[in-house]
Structure formats: C-alpha cells, structure tokens
Tab-separated table of C-alpha atoms in Angstrom:
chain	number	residue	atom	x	y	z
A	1	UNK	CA	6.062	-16.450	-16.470
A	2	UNK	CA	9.073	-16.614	-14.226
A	3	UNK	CA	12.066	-14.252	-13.876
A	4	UNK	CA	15.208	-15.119	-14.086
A	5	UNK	CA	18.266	-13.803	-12.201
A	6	UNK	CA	18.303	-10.383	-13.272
A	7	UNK	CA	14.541	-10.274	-12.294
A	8	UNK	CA	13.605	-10.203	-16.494
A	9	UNK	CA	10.382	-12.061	-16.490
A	10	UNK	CA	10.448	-15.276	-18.986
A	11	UNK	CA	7.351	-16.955	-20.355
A	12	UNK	CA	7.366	-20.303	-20.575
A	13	UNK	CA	4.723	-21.191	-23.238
A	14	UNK	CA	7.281	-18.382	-25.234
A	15	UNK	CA	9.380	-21.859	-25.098
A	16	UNK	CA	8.124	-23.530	-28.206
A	17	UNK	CA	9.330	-22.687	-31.455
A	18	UNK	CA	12.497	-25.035	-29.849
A	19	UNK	CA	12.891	-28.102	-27.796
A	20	UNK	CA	13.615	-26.831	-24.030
A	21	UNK	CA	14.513	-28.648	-21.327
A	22	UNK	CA	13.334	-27.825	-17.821
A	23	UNK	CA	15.208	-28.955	-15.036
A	24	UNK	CA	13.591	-28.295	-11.411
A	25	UNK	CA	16.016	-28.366	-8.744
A	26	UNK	CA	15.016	-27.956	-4.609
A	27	UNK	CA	17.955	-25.870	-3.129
A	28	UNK	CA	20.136	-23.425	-4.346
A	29	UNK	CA	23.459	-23.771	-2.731
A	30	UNK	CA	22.861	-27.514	-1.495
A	31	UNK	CA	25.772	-29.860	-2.639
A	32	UNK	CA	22.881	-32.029	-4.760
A	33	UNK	CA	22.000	-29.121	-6.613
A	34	UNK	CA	25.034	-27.590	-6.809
A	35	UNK	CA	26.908	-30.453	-8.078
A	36	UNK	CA	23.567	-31.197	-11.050
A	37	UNK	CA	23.830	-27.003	-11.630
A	38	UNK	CA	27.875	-27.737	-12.485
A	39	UNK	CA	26.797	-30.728	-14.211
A	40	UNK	CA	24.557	-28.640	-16.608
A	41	UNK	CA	26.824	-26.083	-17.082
A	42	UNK	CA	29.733	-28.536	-17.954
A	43	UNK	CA	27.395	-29.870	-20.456
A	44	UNK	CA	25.027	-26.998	-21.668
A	45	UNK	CA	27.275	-26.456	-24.956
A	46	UNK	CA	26.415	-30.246	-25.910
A	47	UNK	CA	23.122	-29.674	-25.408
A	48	UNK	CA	22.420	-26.469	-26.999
A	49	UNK	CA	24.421	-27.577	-30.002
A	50	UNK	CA	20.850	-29.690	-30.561
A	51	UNK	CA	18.868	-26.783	-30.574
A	52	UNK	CA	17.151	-27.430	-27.148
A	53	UNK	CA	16.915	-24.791	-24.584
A	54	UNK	CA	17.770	-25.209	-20.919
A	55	UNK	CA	16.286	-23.670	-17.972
A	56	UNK	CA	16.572	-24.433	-14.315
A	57	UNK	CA	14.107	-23.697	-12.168
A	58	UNK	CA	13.844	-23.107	-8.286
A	59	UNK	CA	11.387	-22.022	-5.529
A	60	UNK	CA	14.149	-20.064	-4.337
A	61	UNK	CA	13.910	-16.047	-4.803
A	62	UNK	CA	16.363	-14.094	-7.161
A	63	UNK	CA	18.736	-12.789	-5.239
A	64	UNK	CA	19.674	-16.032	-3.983
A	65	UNK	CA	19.434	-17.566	-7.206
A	66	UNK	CA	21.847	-14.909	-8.571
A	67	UNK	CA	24.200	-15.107	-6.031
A	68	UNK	CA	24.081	-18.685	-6.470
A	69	UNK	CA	24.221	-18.683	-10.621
A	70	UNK	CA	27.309	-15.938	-10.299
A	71	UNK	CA	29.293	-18.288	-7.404
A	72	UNK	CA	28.963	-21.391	-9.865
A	73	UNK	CA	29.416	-19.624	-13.333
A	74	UNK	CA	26.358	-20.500	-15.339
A	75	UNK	CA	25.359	-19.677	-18.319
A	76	UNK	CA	22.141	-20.707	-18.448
A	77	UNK	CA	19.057	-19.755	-17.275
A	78	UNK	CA	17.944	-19.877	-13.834
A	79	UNK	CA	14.275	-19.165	-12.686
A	80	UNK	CA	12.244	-18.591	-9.670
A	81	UNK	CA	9.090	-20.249	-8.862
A	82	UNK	CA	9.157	-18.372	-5.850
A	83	UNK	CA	6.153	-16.356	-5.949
A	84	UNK	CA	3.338	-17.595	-6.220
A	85	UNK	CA	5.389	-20.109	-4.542
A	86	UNK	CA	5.708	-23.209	-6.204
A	87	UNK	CA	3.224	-22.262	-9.047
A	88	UNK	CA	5.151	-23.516	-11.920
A	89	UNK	CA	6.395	-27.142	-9.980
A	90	UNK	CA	2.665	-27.464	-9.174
A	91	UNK	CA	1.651	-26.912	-12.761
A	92	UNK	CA	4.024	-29.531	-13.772
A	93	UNK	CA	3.589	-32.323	-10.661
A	94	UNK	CA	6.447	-31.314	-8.727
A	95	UNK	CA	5.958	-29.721	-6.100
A	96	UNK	CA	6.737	-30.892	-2.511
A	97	UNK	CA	4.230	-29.507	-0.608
A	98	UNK	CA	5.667	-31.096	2.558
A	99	UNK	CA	8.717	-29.167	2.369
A	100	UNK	CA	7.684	-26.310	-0.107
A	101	UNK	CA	9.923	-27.166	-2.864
A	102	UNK	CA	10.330	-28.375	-6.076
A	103	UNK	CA	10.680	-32.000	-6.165
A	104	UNK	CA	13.856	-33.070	-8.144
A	105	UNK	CA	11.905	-32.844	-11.797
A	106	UNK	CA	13.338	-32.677	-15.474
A	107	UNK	CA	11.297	-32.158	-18.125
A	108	UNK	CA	11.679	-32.765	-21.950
A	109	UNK	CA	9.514	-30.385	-24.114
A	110	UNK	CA	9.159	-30.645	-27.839
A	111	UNK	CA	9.128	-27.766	-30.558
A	112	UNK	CA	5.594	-27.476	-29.769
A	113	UNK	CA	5.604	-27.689	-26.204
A	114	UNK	CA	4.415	-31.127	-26.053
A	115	UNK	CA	5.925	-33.155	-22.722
A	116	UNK	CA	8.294	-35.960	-24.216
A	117	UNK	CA	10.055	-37.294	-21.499
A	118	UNK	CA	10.510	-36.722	-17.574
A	119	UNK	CA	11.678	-38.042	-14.840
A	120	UNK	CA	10.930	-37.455	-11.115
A	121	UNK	CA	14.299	-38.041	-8.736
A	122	UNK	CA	13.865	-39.078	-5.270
A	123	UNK	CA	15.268	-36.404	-2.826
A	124	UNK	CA	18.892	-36.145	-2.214
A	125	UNK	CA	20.076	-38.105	-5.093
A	126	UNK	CA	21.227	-36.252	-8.516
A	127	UNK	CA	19.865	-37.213	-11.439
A	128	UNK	CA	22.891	-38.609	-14.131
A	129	UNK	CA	23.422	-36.318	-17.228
A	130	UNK	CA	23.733	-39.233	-19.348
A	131	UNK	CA	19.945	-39.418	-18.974
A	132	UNK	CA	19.512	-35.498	-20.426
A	133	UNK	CA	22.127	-36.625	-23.602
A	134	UNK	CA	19.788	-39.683	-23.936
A	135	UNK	CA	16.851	-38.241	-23.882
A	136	UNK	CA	17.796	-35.122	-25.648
A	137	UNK	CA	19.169	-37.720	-28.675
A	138	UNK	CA	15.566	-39.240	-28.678
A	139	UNK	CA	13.936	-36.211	-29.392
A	140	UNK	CA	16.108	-34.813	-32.056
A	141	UNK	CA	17.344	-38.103	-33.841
C-alpha cells in the first residue's frame, strides 16, 4: 500500500486484474528522473492503449512528489515508498541501502501479478523507453 500524490493510499496486489508496470525512480526533481518521468508521460497513452497500468514509484514523500508530478504534468501515478522507507523497493530488490533510495528498477507485472520482465539500471543513466514498448509488446502479443 502506497499513496500517491494526493496522499490516497493504493494497494499494489489491487494491481492484478491488468498488466501494470512499475517503474522505480531515485530522485524526484533530478534531471535522470525528470527526463524518464517526461519520457513516461510522453508515452503513457501508448502504453495504456495495451491495457497495462503505470505507476512510478519513489522514496521521496508526497509533497515533494506532488510538487514534482504538478511541475512536469503527469498523468500518471506517482507513489511514495517513503515510509516505511524503502519498503516497497526492498520487497522488490531495489533498494539502495547505501544511499536510501530506490535503485533505478522497472518492473513488468502480468494480469495476475506474476513478474515478467525487469530490468535494474545502473545509477545516473535512464533507462530507454523503447525497452517499456518492447517489453510491454511481449506481454500482450
């Protein structure tokens, strides 16, 4: 269960039913993130035209991640792992404990919730969208 920017608690195993896509990113407002955020905003309509759901998730608290989701215009979901801190990145391998983050993490879930593909970034480096389509195509046919 994590809230989103309004602070409206979201369940995460309330995911399947649909394929959802969770994309963990490490800093709100930091030009990596910011630049993957506008990435999956530019390209949430292709996505969500296959039926699959996408959430990002941060360790950052709400306020920031609604000021952040408001200065870059998204409409999609953005949660906090904030508290307990990290919970849901450690649940899925991803969290830096080093610099109490999430790692950079994206995570394909099936219908059922079943893990179908992932990919771990390294730090500072964005992951390319083409690899969401891709995958995304995979799972849907």
């Amino acid at each position: 269960m994590l809230p989103n920017t309004h602070g409206t608690p979201v369940p995460l195993a309330g995911l399947r039913g649909a394929p959802a896509l969770l994309v963990l990113l490490p800093y709100a407002f930091s030009r990596t993130c910011t630049s993957e955020l506008g990435e999956l905003r530019d390209g949430l309509g292709s996505l969500e035209a296959t039926g699959v759901r996408v959430l990002a998730v941060s360790c950052d608290p709400v306020p920031a991640l609604r000021a952040w989701a408001e200065q870059e215009r998204v409409g999609l979901d953005l949660l906090s792992d904030f508290w307990p801190h990290g919970a849901a990145a450690r649940a899925l391998g991803a969290f830096d404990e080093v610099n109490g983050v999430a790692r950079r993490g994206s995570f394909l879930l099936d219908a059922g919730g079943v893990l179908r593909w992932s990919v771990l970034g390294p730090s500072g480096r964005a992951r390319p969208f083409d690899a969401y389509r891709a995958a995304v195509a995979d799972l849907v046919g």
